[in-house]
Short mmCIF file of C-alpha atoms in Angstrom, two decimals:
data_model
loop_
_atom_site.label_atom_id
_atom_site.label_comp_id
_atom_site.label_asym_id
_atom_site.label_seq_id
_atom_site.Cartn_x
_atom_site.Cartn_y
_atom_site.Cartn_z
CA UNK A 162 11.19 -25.56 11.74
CA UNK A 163 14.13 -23.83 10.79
CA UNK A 164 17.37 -25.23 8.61
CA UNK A 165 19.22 -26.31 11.62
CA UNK A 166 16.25 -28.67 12.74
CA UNK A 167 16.60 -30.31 9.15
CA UNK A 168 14.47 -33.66 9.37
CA UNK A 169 15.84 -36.60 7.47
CA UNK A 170 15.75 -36.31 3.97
CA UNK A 171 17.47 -38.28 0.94
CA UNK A 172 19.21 -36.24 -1.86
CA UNK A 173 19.58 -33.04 -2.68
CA UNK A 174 18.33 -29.78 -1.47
CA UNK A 175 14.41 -29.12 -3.04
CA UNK A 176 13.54 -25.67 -2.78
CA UNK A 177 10.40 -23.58 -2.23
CA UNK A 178 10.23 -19.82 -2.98
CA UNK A 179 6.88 -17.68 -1.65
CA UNK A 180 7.72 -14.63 -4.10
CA UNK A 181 6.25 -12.70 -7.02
CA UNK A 182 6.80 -14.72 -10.13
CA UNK A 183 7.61 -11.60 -12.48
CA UNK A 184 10.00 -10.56 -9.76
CA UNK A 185 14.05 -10.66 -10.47
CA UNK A 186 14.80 -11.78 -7.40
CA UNK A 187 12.81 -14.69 -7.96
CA UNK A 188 14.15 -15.31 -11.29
CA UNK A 189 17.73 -15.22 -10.56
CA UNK A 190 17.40 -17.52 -7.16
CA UNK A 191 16.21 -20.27 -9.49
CA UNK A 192 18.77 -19.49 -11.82
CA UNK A 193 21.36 -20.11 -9.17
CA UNK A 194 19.04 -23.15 -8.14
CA UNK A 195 19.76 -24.85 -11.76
CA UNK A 196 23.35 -23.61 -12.16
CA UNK A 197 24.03 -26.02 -8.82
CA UNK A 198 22.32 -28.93 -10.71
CA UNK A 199 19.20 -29.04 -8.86
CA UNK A 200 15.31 -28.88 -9.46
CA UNK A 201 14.01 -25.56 -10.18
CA UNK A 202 12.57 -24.14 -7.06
CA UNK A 203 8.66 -24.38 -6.94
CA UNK A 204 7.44 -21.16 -6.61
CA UNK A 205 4.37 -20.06 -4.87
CA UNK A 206 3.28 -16.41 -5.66
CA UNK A 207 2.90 -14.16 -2.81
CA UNK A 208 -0.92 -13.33 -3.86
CA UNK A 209 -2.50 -16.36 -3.70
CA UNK A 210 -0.76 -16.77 -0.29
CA UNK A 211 -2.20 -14.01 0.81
CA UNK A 212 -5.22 -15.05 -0.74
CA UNK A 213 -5.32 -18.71 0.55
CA UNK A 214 -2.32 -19.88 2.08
CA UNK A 215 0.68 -22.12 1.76
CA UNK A 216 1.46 -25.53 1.54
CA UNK A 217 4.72 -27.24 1.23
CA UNK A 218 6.65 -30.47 0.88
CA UNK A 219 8.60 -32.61 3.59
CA UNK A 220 11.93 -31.71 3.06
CA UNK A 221 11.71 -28.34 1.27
CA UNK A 222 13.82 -25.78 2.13
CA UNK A 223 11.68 -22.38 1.82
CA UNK A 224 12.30 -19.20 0.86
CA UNK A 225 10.41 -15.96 1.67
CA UNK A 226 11.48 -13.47 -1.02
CA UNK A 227 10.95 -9.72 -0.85
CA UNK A 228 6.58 -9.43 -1.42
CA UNK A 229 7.41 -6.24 -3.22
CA UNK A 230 7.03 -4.59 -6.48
CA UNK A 231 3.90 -6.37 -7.18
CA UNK A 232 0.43 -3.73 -7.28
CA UNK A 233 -1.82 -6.75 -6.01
CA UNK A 234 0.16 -8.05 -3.24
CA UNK A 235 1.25 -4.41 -2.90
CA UNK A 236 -2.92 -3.68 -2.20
CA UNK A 237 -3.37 -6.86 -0.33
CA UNK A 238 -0.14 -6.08 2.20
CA UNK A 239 -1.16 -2.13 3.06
CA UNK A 240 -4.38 -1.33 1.21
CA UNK A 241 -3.10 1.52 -0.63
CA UNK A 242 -4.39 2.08 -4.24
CA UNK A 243 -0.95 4.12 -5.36
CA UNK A 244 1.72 1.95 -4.79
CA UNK A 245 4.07 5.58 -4.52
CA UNK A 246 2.29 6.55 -1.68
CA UNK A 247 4.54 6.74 1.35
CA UNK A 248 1.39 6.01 3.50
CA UNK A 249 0.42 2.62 5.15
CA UNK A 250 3.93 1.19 6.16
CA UNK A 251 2.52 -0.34 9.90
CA UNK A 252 -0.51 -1.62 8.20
CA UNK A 253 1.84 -3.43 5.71
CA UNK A 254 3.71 -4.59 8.53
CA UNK A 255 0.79 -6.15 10.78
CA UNK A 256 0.25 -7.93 7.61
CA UNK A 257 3.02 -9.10 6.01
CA UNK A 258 4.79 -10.36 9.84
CA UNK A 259 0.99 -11.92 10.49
CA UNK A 260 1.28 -13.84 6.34
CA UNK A 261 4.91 -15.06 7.47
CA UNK A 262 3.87 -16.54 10.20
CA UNK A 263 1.37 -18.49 8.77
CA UNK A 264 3.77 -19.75 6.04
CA UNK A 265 5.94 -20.72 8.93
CA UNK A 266 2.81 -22.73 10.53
CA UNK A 267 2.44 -24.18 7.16
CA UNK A 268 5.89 -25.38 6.59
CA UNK A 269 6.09 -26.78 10.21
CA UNK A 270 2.76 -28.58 8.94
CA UNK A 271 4.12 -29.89 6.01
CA UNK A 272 7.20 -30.91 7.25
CA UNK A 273 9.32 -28.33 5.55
CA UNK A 274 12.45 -26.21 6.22
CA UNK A 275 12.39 -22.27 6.92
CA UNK A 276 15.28 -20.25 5.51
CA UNK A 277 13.76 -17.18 7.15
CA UNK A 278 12.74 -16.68 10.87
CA UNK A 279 9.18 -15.27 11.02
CA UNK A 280 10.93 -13.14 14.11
CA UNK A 281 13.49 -12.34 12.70
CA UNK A 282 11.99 -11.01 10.05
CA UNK A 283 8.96 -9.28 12.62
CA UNK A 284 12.87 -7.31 13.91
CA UNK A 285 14.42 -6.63 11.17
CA UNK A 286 11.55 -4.64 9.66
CA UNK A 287 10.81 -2.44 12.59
CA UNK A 288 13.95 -0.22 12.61
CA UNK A 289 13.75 0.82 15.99
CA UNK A 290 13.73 -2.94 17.16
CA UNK A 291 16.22 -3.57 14.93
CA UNK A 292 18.90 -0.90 16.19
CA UNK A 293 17.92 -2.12 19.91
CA UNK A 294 19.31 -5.69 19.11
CA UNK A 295 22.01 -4.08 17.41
CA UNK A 296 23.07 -2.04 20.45
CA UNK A 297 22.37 -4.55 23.24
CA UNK A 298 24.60 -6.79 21.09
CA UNK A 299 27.39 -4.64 21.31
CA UNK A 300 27.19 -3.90 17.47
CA UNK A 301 28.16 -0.41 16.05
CA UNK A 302 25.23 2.33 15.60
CA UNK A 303 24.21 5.41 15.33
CA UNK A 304 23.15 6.95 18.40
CA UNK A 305 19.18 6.74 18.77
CA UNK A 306 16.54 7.96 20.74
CA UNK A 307 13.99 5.99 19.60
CA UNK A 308 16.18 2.57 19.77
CA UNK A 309 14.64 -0.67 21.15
CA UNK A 310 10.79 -1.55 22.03
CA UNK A 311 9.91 1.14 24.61
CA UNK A 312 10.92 3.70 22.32
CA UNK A 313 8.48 6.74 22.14
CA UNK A 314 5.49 6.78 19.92
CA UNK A 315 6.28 10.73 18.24
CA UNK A 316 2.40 11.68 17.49
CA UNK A 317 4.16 14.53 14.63
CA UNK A 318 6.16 17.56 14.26
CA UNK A 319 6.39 18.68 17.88
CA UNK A 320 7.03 15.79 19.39
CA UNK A 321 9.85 14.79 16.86
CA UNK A 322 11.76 18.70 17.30
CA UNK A 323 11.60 18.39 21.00
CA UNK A 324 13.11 14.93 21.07
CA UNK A 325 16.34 15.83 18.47
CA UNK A 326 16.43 19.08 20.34
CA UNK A 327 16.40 17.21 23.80
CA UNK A 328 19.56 14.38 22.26
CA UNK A 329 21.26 16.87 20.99
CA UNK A 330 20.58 16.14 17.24
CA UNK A 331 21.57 19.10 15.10
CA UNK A 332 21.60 16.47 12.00
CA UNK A 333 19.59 13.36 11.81
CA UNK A 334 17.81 10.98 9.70
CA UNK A 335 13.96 10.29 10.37
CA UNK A 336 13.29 6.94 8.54
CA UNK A 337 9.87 5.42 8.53
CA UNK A 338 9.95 2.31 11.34
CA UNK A 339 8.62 -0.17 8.91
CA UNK A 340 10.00 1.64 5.59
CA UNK A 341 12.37 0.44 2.54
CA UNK A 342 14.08 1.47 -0.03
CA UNK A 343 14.87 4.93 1.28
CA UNK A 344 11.12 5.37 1.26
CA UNK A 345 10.00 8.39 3.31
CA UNK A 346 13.34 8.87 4.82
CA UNK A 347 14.18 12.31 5.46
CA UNK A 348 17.73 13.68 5.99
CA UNK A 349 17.29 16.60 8.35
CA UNK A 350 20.06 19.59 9.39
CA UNK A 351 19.91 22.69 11.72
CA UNK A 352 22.15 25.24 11.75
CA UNK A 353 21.83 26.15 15.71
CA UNK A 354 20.32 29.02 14.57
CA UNK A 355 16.84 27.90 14.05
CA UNK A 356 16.63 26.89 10.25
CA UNK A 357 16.54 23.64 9.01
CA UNK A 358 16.76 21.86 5.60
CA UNK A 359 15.75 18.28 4.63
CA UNK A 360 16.75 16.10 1.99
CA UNK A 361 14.37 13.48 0.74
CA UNK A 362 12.78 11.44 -1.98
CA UNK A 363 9.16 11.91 -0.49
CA UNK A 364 7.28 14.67 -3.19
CA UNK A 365 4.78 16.59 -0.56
CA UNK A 366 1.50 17.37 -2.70
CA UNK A 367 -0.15 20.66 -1.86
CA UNK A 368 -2.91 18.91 -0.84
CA UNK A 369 -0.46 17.17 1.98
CA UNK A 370 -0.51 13.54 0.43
CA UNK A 371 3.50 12.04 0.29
CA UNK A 372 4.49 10.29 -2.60
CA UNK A 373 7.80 8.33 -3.26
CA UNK A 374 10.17 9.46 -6.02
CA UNK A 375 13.08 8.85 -7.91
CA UNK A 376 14.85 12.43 -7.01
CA UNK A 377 15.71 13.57 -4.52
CA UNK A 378 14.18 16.95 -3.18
CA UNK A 379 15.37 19.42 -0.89
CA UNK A 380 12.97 21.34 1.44
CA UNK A 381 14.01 24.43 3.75
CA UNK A 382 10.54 25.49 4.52
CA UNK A 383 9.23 24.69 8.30
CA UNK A 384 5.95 24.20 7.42
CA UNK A 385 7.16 21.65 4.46
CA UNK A 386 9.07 19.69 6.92
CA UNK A 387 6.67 19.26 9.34
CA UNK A 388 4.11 18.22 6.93
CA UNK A 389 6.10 15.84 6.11
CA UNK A 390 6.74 14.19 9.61
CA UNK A 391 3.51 14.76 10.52
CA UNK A 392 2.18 12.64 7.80
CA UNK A 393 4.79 9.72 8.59
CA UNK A 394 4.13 9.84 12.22
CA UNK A 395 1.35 7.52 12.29
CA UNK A 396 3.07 4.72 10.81
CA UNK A 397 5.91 5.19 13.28
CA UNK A 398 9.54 6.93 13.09
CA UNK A 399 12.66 5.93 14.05
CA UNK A 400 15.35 8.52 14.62
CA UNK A 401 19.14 8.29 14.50
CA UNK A 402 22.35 10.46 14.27
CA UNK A 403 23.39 11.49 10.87
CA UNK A 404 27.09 10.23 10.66
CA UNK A 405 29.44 12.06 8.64
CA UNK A 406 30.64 9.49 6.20
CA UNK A 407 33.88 8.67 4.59
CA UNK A 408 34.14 9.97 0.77
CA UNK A 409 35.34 8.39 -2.50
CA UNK A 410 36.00 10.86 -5.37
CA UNK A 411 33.96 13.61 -3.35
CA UNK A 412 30.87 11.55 -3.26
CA UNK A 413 29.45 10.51 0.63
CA UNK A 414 30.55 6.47 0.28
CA UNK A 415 28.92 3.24 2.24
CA UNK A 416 28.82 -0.52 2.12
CA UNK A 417 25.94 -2.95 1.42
CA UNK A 418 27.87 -5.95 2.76
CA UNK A 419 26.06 -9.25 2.14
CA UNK A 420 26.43 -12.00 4.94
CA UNK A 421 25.01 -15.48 3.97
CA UNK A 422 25.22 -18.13 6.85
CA UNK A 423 27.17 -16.07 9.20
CA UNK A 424 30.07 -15.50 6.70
CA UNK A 425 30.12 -11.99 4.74
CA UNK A 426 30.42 -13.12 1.45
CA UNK A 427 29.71 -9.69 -0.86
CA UNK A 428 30.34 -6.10 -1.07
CA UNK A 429 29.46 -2.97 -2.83
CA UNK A 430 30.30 0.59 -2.31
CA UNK A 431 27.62 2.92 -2.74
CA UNK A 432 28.50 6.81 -3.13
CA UNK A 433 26.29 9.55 -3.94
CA UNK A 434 26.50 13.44 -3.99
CA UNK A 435 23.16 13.47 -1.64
CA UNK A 436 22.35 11.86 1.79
CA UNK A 437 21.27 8.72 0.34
CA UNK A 438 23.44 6.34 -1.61
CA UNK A 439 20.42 3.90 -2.89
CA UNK A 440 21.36 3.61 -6.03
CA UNK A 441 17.57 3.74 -7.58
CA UNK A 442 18.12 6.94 -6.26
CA UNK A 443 21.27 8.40 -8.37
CA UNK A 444 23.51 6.46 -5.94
CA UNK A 445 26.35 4.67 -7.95
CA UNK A 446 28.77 2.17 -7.30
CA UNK A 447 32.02 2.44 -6.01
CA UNK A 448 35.35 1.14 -6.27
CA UNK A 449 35.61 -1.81 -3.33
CA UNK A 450 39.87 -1.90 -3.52
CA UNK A 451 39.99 1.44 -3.51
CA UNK A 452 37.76 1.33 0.04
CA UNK A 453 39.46 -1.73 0.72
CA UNK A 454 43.12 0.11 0.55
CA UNK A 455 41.70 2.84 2.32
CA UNK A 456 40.85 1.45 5.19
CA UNK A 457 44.19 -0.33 5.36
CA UNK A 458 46.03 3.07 4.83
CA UNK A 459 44.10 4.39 7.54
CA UNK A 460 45.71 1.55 10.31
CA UNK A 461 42.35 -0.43 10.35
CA UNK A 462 41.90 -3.52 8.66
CA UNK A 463 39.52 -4.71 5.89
CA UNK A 464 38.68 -8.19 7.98
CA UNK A 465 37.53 -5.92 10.97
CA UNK A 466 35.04 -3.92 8.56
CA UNK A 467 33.74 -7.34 7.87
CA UNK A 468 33.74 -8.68 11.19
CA UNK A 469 31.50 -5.79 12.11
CA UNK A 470 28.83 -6.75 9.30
CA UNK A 471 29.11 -10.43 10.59
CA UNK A 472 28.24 -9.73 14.03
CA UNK A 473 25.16 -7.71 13.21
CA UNK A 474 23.76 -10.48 11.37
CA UNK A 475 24.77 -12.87 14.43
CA UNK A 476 22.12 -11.04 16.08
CA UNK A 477 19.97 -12.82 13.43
CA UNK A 478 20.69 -16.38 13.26
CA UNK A 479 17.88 -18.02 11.98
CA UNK A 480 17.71 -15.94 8.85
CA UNK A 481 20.31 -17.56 6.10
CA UNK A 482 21.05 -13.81 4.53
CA UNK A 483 20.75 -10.25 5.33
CA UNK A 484 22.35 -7.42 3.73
CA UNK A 485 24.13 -5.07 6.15
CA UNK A 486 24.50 -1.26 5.95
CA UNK A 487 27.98 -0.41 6.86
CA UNK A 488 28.67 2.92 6.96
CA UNK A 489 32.20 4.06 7.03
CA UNK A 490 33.29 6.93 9.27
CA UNK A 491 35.34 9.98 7.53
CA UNK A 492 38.64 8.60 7.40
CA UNK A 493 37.88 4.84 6.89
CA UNK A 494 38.53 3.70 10.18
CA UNK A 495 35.92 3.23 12.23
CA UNK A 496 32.43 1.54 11.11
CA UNK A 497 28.91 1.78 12.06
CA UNK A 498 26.02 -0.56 11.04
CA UNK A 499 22.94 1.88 9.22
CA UNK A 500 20.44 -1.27 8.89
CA UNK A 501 20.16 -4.77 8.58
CA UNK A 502 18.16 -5.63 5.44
CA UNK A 503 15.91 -9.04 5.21
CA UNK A 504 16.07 -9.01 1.01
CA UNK A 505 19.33 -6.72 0.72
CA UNK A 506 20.38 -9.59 -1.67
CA UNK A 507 19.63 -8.08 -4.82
CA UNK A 508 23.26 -7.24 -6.18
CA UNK A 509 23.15 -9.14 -10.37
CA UNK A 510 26.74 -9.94 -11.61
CA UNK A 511 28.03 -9.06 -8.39
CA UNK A 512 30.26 -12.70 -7.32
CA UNK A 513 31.64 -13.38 -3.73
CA UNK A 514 34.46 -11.56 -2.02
CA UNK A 515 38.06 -13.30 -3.21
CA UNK A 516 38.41 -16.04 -0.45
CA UNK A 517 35.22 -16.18 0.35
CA UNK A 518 32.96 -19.44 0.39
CA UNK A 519 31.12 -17.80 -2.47
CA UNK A 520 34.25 -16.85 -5.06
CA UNK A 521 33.07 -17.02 -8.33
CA UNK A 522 29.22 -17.22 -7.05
CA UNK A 523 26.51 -14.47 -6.69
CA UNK A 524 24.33 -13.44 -3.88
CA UNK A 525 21.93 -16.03 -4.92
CA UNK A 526 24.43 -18.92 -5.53
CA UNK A 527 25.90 -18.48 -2.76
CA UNK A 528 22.85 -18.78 -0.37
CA UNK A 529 22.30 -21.99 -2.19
CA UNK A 530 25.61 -23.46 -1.84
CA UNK A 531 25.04 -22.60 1.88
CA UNK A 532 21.93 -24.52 1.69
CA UNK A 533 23.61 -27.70 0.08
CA UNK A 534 26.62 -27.40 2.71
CA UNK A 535 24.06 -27.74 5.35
CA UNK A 536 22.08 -30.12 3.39
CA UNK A 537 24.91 -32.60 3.05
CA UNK A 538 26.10 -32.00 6.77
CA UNK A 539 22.49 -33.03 8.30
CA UNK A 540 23.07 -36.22 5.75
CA UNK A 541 26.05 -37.19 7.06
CA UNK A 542 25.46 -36.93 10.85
CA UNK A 543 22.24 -39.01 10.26
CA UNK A 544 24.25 -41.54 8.65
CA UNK A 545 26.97 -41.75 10.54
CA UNK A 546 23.88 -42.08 13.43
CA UNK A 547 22.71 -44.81 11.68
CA UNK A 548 25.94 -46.52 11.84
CA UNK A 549 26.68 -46.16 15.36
CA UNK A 550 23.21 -47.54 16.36
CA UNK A 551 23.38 -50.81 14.39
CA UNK A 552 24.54 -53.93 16.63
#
């Protein structure tokens, strides 16, 4: 049962979060839950759920929160003992898509609300899924040759050269299907001549394990690189053209743009000096009016760069928020969507775009004001129901 199937219920919004309790995220969604005057959110740790299910509340309105950061549920999810390892990712996948659906099962039991569509969710964290809804929507994106579901399974190293060699890829990015956070991702580059150099966080071991870091390494060696692929092949890889981005102060610039409810309600600019502009990564953040002028100055317009974010997460309507990867072409004129991120939320002290629905609110307070607009719009139509059917 999803938020627009609300069943009758009588006063304000009561909210359910399945999330690690020691978690941020958590903590600032129920500080955004009591800023609007409402009930702390009843919070039901993603380990015992894993453990022994969910149960909820008529009426609740439930949110699945990122399962990450957490070494138990990080065990339970993909059965690694080192949470760095890069390993695992489809095994994590199978089981975190199968534990959402059974919180879904449990809220339709219980009579509660779903802010999050179990497939949705399934899409949005298989990459090359994700980019096939993207493109069949008409949405902005990198070109791909493993886009959609038939895409093919790469088995390693071979199979992944003769592919970029075959789409004409002299510089792409091989990201893990199911990865996160940058995790695994590997920035790759030829110079038609036969040598390559990629750009990564993954540290390669010399006894071939891959480990996730926070810098960023370059390797030029063959042998290195293919290691590397060849140990995130199993798990799936998703490949897509490496766009030359726009710049701000000589650092590669994007966009996480977050859209809650349809309506893009936050931005940040992200620039870094490497590939990737995380910013657990060294990314930093940029100036937003100094993107926003530049797109104007370059005869596009600001609303359009939004409009793009909004209808990638129209391919996603179920899911209340998602944060969008825009990337900006050099220039600041045209835009392409990178991802679309299930828990890309996690901006603190960032507050809503200036004549947006959440002005004044962050990511979090925003969602929930979305929640009580939608809350008090069910109300009234069932009232004004119950009006129309008395004699």
């Amino acid at each position: 049962m999803h938020t627009a199937d609300r069943p009758g219920t009588a006063g304000p919004p009561r909210f359910a979060v399945v999330g690690n309790p020691e978690n941020r995220r958590v903590t600032l969604f129920a500080d955004a839950v009591r800023a609007a005057g409402l009930p702390a959110p009843r919070l039901l740790p993603w380990a015992e759920v894993l453990r022994t299910g969910a149960e909820f509340l008529p009426g609740e309105s439930v949110r699945i929160d990122s399962p990450g950061e957490n070494a138990d549920v990080e065990r339970l999810l993909r059965g690694a003992a080192d949470p760095t390892s890069v390993a695992g990712t489809a095994r994590w996948y199978a089981r975190f898509t199968e534990a959402v659906r059974a919180v879904a099962r449990a809220a339709s039991a219980g009579g509660a609300v779903l802010l999050d569509d179990p497939g949705e969710l399934a899409v949005l964290f298989d990459k090359r899924r994700c980019h096939g809804v993207l493109r069949a929507a008409g949405v902005p994106v990198p070109a791909s040759p493993t886009s959609g579901p038939a895409a093919p399974a790469l088995g390693g190293w071979p199979e992944v050269r003769a592919l970029l060699e075959s789409a004409g890829l002299r510089r792409a990015f091989l990201k893990p299907a199911h990865g996160s956070s940058a995790s695994g991702v590997v920035a790759l580059e030829g110079d038609g001549r036969g040598r390559l150099r990629a750009t990564t966080s993954v540290e390669l071991t010399p006894d071939g394990g891959l480990f996730n870091s926070l810098r960023v390494r370059r390797y030029d060696r063959e042998e290195q690189i293919a290691a590397i692929v060849d140990a995130l092949a199993p798990d799936g890889l998703h490949i897509e053209r490496w766009l030359p981005k726009a710049a701000q102060h000589g650092r590669a610039a994007d966009l996480r743009v977050v859209v809650v409810a349809g309506r893009a309600t936050h931005a940040v600019v992200r620039t870094s000096r490497s590939p990737m502009t995380n910013l657990h990564l060294g990314g930093a953040r940029g100036d937003l009016d100094a993107a926003r002028a530049a797109v104007e100055a370059s005869g596009a317009r600001w609303s359009d760069a939004l409009a793009v974010c909004e209808a990638a997460a129209a391919c996603f309507p179920r899911t209340l928020c998602v944060g969008v990867d825009l990337l900006p072409a050099a220039g600041w004129r045209r835009f392409a969507v990178g991802e679309v991120n299930a828990f890309g939320d996690l901006l603190p002290r960032l507050t809503g775009l200036p004549g947006s629905d959440a002005e004044g609110l962050d990511t979090y307070g925003a969602q929930v004001a979305a929640v009580c607009r939608r809350h008090e719009k069910h109300q009234k139509n069932e009232e004004n129901g119950t009006l129309r059917g008395r004699p």
